[in-house]
Structure formats: structure tokens, C-alpha cells
CSV table of C-alpha atoms in Angstrom, one decimal:
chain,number,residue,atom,x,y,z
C,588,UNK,CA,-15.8,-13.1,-20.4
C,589,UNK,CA,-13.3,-14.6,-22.7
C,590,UNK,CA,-11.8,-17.6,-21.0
C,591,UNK,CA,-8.4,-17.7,-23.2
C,592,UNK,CA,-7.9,-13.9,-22.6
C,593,UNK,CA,-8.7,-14.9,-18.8
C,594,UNK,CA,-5.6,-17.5,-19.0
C,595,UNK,CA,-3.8,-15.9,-20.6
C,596,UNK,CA,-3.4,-12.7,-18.5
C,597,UNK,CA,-3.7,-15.2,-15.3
C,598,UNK,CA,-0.4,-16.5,-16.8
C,599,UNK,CA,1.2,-13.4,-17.4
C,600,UNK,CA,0.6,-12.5,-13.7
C,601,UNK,CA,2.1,-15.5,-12.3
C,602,UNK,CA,5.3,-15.5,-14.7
C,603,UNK,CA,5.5,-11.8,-13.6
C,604,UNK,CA,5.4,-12.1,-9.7
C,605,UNK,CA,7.9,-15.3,-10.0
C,606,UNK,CA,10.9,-14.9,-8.6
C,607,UNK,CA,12.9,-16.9,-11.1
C,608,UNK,CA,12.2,-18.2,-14.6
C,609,UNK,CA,9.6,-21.1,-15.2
C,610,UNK,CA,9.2,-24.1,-17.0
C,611,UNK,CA,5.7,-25.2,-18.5
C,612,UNK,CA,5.3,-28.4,-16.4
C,613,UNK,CA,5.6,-25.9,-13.1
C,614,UNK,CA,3.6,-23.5,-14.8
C,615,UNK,CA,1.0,-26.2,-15.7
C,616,UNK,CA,0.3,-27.3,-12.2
C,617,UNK,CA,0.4,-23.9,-10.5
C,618,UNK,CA,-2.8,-22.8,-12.9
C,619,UNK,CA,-3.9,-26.1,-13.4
C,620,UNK,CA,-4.2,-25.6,-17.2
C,621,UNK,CA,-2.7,-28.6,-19.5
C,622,UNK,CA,0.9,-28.2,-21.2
C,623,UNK,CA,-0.7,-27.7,-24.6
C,624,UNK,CA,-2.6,-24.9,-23.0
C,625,UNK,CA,0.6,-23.3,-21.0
C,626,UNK,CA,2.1,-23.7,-24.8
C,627,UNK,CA,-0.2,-22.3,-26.8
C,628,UNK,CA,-0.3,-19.7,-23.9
C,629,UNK,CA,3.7,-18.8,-23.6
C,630,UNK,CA,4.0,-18.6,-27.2
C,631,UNK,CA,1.0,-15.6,-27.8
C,632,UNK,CA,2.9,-13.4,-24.9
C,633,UNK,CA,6.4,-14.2,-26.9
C,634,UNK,CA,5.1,-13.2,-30.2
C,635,UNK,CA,3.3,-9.8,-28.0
C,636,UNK,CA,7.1,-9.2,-26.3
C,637,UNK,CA,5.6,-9.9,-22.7
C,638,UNK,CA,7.5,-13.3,-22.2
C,639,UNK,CA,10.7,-14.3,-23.9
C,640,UNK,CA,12.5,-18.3,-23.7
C,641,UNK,CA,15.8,-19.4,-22.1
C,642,UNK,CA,18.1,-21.9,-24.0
C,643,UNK,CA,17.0,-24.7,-21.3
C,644,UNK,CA,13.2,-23.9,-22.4
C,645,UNK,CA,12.3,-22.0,-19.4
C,646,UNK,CA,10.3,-18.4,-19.3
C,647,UNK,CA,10.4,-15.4,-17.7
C,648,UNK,CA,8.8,-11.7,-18.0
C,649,UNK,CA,10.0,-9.2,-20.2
C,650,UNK,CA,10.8,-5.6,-19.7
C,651,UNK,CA,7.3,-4.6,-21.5
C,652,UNK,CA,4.8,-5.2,-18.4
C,653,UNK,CA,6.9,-2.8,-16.5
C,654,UNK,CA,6.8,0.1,-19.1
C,655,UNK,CA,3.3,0.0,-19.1
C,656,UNK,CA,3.3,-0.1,-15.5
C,657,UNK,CA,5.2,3.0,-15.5
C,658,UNK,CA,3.6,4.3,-17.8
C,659,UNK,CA,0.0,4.0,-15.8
C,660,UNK,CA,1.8,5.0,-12.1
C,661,UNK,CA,3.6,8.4,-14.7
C,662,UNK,CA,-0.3,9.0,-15.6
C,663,UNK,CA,-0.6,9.4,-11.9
C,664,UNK,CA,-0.8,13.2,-11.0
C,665,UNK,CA,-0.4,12.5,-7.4
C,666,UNK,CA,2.8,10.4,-7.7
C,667,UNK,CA,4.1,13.7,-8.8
C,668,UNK,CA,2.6,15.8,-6.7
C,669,UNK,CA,3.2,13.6,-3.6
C,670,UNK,CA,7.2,13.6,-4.3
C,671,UNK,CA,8.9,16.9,-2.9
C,672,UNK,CA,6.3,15.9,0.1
C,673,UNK,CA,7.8,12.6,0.2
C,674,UNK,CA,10.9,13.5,0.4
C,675,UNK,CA,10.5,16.2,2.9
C,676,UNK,CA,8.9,13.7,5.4
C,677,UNK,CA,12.0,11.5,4.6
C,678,UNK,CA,14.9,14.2,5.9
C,679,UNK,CA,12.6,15.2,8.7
C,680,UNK,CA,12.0,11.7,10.2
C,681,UNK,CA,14.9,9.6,8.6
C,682,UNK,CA,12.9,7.0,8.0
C,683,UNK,CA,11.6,5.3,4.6
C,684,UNK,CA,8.3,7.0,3.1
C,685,UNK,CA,5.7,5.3,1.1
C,686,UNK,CA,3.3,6.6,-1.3
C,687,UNK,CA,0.9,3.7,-1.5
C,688,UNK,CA,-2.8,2.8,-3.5
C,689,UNK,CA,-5.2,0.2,-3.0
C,690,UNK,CA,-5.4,-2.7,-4.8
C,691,UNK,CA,-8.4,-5.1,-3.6
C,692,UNK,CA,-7.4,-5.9,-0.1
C,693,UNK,CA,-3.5,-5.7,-0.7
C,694,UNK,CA,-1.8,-2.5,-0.9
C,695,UNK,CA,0.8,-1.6,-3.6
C,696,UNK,CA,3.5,0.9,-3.4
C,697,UNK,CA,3.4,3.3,-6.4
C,698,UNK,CA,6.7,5.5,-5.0
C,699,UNK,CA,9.4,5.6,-2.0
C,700,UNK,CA,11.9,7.3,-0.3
C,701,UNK,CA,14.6,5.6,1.1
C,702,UNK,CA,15.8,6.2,4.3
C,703,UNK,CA,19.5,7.8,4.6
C,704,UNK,CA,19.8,5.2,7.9
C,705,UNK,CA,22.3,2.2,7.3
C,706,UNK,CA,19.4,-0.4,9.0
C,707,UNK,CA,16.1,0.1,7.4
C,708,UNK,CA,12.9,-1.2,6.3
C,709,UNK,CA,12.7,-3.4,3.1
C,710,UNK,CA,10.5,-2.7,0.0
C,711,UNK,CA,10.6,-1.8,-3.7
C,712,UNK,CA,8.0,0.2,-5.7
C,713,UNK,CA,5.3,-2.1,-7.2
C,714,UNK,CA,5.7,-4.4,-4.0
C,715,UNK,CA,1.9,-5.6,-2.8
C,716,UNK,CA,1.6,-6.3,0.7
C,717,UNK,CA,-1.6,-7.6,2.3
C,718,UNK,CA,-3.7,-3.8,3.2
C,719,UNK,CA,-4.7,-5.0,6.7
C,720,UNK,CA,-1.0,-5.9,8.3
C,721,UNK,CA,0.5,-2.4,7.0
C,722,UNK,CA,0.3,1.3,8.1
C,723,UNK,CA,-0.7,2.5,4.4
C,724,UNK,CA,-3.2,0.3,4.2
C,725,UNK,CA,-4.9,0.3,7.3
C,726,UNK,CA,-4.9,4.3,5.9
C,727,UNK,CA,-6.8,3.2,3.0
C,728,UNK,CA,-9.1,0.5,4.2
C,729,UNK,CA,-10.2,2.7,6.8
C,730,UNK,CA,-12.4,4.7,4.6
C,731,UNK,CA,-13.5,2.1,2.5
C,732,UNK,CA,-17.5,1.4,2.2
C,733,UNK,CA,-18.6,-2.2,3.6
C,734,UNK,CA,-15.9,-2.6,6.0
C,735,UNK,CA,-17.5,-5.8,7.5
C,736,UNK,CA,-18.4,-7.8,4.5
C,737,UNK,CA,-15.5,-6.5,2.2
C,738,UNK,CA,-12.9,-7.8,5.1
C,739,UNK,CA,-13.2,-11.7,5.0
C,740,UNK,CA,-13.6,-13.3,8.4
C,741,UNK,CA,-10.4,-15.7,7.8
C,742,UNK,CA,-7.5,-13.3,8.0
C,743,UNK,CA,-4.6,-14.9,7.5
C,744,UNK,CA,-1.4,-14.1,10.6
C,745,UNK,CA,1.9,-13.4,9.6
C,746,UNK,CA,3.8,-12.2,12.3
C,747,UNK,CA,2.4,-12.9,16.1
C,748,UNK,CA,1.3,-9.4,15.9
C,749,UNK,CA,-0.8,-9.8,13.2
C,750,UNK,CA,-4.8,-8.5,13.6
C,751,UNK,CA,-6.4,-11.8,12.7
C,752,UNK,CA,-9.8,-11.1,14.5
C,753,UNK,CA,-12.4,-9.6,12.3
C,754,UNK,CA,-14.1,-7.6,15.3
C,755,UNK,CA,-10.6,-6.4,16.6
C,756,UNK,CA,-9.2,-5.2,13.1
C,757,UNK,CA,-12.9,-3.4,12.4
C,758,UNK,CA,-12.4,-1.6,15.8
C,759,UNK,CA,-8.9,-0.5,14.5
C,760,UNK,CA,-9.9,0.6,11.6
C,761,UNK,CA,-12.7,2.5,13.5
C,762,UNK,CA,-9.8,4.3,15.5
C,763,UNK,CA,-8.2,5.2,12.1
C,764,UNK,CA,-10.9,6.9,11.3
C,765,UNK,CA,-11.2,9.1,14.2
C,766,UNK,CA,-7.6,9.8,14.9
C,767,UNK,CA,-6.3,10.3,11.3
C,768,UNK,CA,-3.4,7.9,11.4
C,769,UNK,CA,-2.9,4.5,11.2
C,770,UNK,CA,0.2,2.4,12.8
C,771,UNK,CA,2.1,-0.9,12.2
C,772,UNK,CA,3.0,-3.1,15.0
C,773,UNK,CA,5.1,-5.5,13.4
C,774,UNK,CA,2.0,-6.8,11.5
C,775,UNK,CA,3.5,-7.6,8.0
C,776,UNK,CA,7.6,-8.3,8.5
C,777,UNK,CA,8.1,-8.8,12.5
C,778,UNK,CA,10.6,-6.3,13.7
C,779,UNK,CA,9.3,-3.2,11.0
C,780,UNK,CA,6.7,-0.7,12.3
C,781,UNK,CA,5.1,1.8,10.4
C,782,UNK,CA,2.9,5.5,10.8
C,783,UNK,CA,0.6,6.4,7.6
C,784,UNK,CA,-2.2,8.7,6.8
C,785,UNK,CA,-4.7,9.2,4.1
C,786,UNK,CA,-4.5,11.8,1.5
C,787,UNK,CA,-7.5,12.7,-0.5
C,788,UNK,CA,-8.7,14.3,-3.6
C,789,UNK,CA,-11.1,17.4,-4.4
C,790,UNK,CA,-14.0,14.8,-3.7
C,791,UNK,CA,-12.4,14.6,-0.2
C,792,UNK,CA,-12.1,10.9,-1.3
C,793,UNK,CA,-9.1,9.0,0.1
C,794,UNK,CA,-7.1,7.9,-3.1
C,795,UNK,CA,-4.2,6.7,-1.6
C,796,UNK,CA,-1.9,6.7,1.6
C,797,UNK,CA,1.6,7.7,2.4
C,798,UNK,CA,3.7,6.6,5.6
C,799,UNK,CA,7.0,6.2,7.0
C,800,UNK,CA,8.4,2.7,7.9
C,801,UNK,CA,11.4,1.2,10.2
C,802,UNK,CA,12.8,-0.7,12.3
C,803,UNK,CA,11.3,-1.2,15.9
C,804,UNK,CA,14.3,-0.1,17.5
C,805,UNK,CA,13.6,3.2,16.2
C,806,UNK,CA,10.0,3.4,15.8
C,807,UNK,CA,8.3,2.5,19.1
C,808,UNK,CA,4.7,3.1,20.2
C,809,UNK,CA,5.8,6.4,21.9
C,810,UNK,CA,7.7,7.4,18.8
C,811,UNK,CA,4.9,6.8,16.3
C,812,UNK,CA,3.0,8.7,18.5
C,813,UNK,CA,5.0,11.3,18.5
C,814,UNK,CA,5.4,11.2,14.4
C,815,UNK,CA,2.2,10.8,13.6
C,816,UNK,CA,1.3,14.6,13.4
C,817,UNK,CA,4.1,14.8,10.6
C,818,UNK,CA,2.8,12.2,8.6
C,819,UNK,CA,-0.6,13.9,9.0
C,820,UNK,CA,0.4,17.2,7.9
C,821,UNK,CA,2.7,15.5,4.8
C,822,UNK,CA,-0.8,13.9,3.7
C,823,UNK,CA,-3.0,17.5,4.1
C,824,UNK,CA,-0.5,19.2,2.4
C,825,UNK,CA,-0.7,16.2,-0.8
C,826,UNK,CA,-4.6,16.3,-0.5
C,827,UNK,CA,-4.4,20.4,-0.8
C,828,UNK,CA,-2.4,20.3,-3.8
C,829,UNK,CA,-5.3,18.1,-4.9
C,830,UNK,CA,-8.2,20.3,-4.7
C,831,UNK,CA,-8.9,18.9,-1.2
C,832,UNK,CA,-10.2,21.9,0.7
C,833,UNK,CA,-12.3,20.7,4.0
C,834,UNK,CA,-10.7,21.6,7.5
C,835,UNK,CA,-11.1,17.6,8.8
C,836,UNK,CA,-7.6,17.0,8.3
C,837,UNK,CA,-6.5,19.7,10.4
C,838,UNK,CA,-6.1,17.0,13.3
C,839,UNK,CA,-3.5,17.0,16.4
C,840,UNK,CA,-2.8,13.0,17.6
C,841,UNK,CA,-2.9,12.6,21.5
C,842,UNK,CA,-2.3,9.4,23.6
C,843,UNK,CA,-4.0,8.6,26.5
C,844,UNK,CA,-3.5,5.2,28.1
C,845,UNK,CA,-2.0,3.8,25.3
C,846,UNK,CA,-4.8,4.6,22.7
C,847,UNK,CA,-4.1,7.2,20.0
C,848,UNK,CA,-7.0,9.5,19.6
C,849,UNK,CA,-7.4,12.7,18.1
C,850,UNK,CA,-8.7,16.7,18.9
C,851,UNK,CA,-8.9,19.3,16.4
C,852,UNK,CA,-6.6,22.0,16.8
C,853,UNK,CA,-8.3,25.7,17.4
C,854,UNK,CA,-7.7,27.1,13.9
C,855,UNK,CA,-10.2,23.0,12.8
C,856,UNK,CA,-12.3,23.6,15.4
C,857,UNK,CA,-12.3,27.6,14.5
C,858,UNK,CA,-13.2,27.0,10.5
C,859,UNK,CA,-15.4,24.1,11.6
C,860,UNK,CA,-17.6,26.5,13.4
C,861,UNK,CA,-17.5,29.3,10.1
C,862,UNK,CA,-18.8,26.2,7.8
């Protein structure tokens, strides 16, 4: 590979997911690349419109990465498939719904809903959080392929409810799997909690996830519960418009004990039998 094209995109990363504008000394030490470097660097993605200099020599990101970025998420047949869906789960639940995709192991959010509530969940669209602390991506990493060695064995914790234990988070994911849904306990932001399901395409491969988020207050284990077979249907009815056409998602959430699990419904368990 082409280190200079490796450093510089490296560097248009950072400057992109900065909060504020940055100087090439800071910018030097975070990448560990020499000032000349970070020059010759900042002045290709000026002259290319990515980056563009403030009068006290400092950089930040242009409007440019996020047009293509829209453009790629517009190229994106579920976004717009996914939206009256989206917003229907939104007015029945009143909570904030997520249309998210897997990046690695962090989740990003290609498209929301915001709640009509005057307390709600924070997030913006193109927001990563890590896959394994969220309800959308517990959704997607379910039904990943080499669960235990893609998952690394040092998760980090960043709430107290966080799933740091590799066996413990593989047995989640495991229950994910067999009931459908997925939940957040307050895994990612203490205080938000979250219900998500996978949608899938004519492959009956899971593409991406969507889910509702909100504040505990409103979103306890009971009421999750009790959600979850909305979220379920909002994701069947994506993965239809999709080509998705198997009866598995025809799934009804039960609790018992404290442990979600999942029956088919007699039209699943009818259609099951025909196949």
C-alpha cells in the first residue's frame, strides 16, 4: 500500500472527527508524523478542498467530506426505504429511532428520527458509537461470522453497565439471535436505554439495524419488553421491501424471569411447516 496516501487519509480522519480546529504541532504528535510531514500533508487536502486554514494557522475540515458522505449514505436504497418506517415507529413509541450500519466493531448511524419528547436521547447522523454497548449494534453483531475471535477479549467499560466480559457479551449476543431483538442497559451513555432489531436483504443477510432510544425513565426493562415486538415488525416490514421473503422474522418477544426470549407466532410456525 502507498504509505503517503495511508497518512494522508489517516490525517483527514483525525481533522474530521476533531471537535475544534488544529494546529500542526497537535496534529504532529497525535499521528506521530514530523511537522514537515503534517505540512506537506495539510497543504495536498487544501489544494483537493478537504481542509482549508484559519488566520492563526490552524485547520479544520471542509464541507467536501460530508457531501460525499451524503452522497454514499443517498446511494443507499434502504435509507430510503427504511424512512416512512422510521418515522412510523417514531409517533407510535415517541421515542428517537435509529437506522444504523456496521462499521468494524463501532456502529454508525446513517438516519434518525427525533423524538417529539422534550427529554430525549442524544445523537446526530454519522455519529459512531462502539457496536457492543448499543441496541443497533448488538442487532448487527449478532449475526456476524467469527463472533469469538472478531470480538477482542479487552472490551473496554464505559458506563458500570457496560458488557466487558467476552463470555457474557457472546452469551448476549447468542440471546439476540434467538429472540430477535437486542436491548441497551445504559451500556454506551449511563441513563439512555435502547430496543433494536435487524433488518435484512433478499439474501436474508442482516445489512443494518434500526431501534429506538431514551431515557431510562421511560424505557425500562418491562417497557422494552413490551416494545420490542414494534421494533421487530418496523424491521420485517424494511427487510420485505428488500426482497427479504423467509417467515423467521415473524417472531413474538416473551419474558420469563427476566430473560427475553422468543416463540413464533401461529401464522411463522404455520408457513414454517408449508416450507
Amino acid at each position: 500500500m502507498d504509505s503517503t496516501s495511508i497518512k494522508a487519509l489517516r490525517a483527514l480522519e483525525w481533522i474530521c472527527r476533531h471537535d475544534s480546529p488544529v494546529g500542526v504541532t497537535e496534529m504532529s504528535l497525535a499521528l506521530d508524523l514530523g511537522k514537515s510531514n503534517v505540512h506537506r500533508i495539510l497543504a495536498t487536502l487544501k489544494t483537493m478542498g478537504y481542509v482549508h486554514s484559519l488566520d492563526d494557522g490552524r485547520y479544520a475540515a471542509t464541507l467536501k467530506t460530508w457531501e460525499l458522505g451524503c452522497a454514499v449514505i443517498e446511494r443507499l436504497d434502504f435509507k430510503r426505504l427504511a424512512r416512512p418506517v422510521m418515522e412510523a415507529l417514531s409517533d407510535e413509541t415517541m421515542e428517537t429511532v435509529h437506522l444504523s450500519v456496521l462499521d468494524g466493531l463501532d456502529v454508525v448511524y446513517v438516519d434518525k428520527v427525533e423524538s417529539s419528547q422534550p427529554v430525549r436521547a442524544y445523537s446526530r447522523v454519522g455519529g459512531r458509537a462502539p457496536a457492543y454497548t448499543v441496541a443497533t449494534g448488538k442487532a448487527l453483531l449478532a449475526f456476524q461470522r467469527d463472533l469469538e475471535e472478531t470480538i477482542p477479549m479487552d472490551l473496554e467499560q464505559y458506563t458500570p453497565a457496560t458488557l466487558t466480559d467476552h463470555e457474557a457479551l457472546l452469551q448476549e449476543l447468542s440471546n439476540v439471535r434467538g429472540s430477535g431483538f437486542a436491548i441497551n442497559r445504559g451500556e454506551w451513555r449511563e441513563g439512555i436505554r435502547g430496543v433494536a432489531a435487524p433488518i435484512r436483504n433478499e439474501r436474508a443477510e442482516v445489512i443494518c439495524a434500526i431501534g429506538i432510544s431514551g431515557p431510562e425513565n421511560r424505557l425500562s426493562l418491562k417497557k422494552m419488553n413490551a416494545l420490542a415486538p414494534c421494533v421487530i415488525e418496523s424491521a420485517r416490514k424494511i427487510s420485505l421491501q428488500l426482497g427479504y421473503r423467509l417467515s423467521s422474522f415473524d417472531r413474538r418477544p416473551e419474558r420469563n424471569d427476566g430473560i427475553e426470549k422468543t416463540t413464533l407466532s401461529p401464522a411463522s410456525r404455520s408457513a414454517r411447516k408449508q416450507s
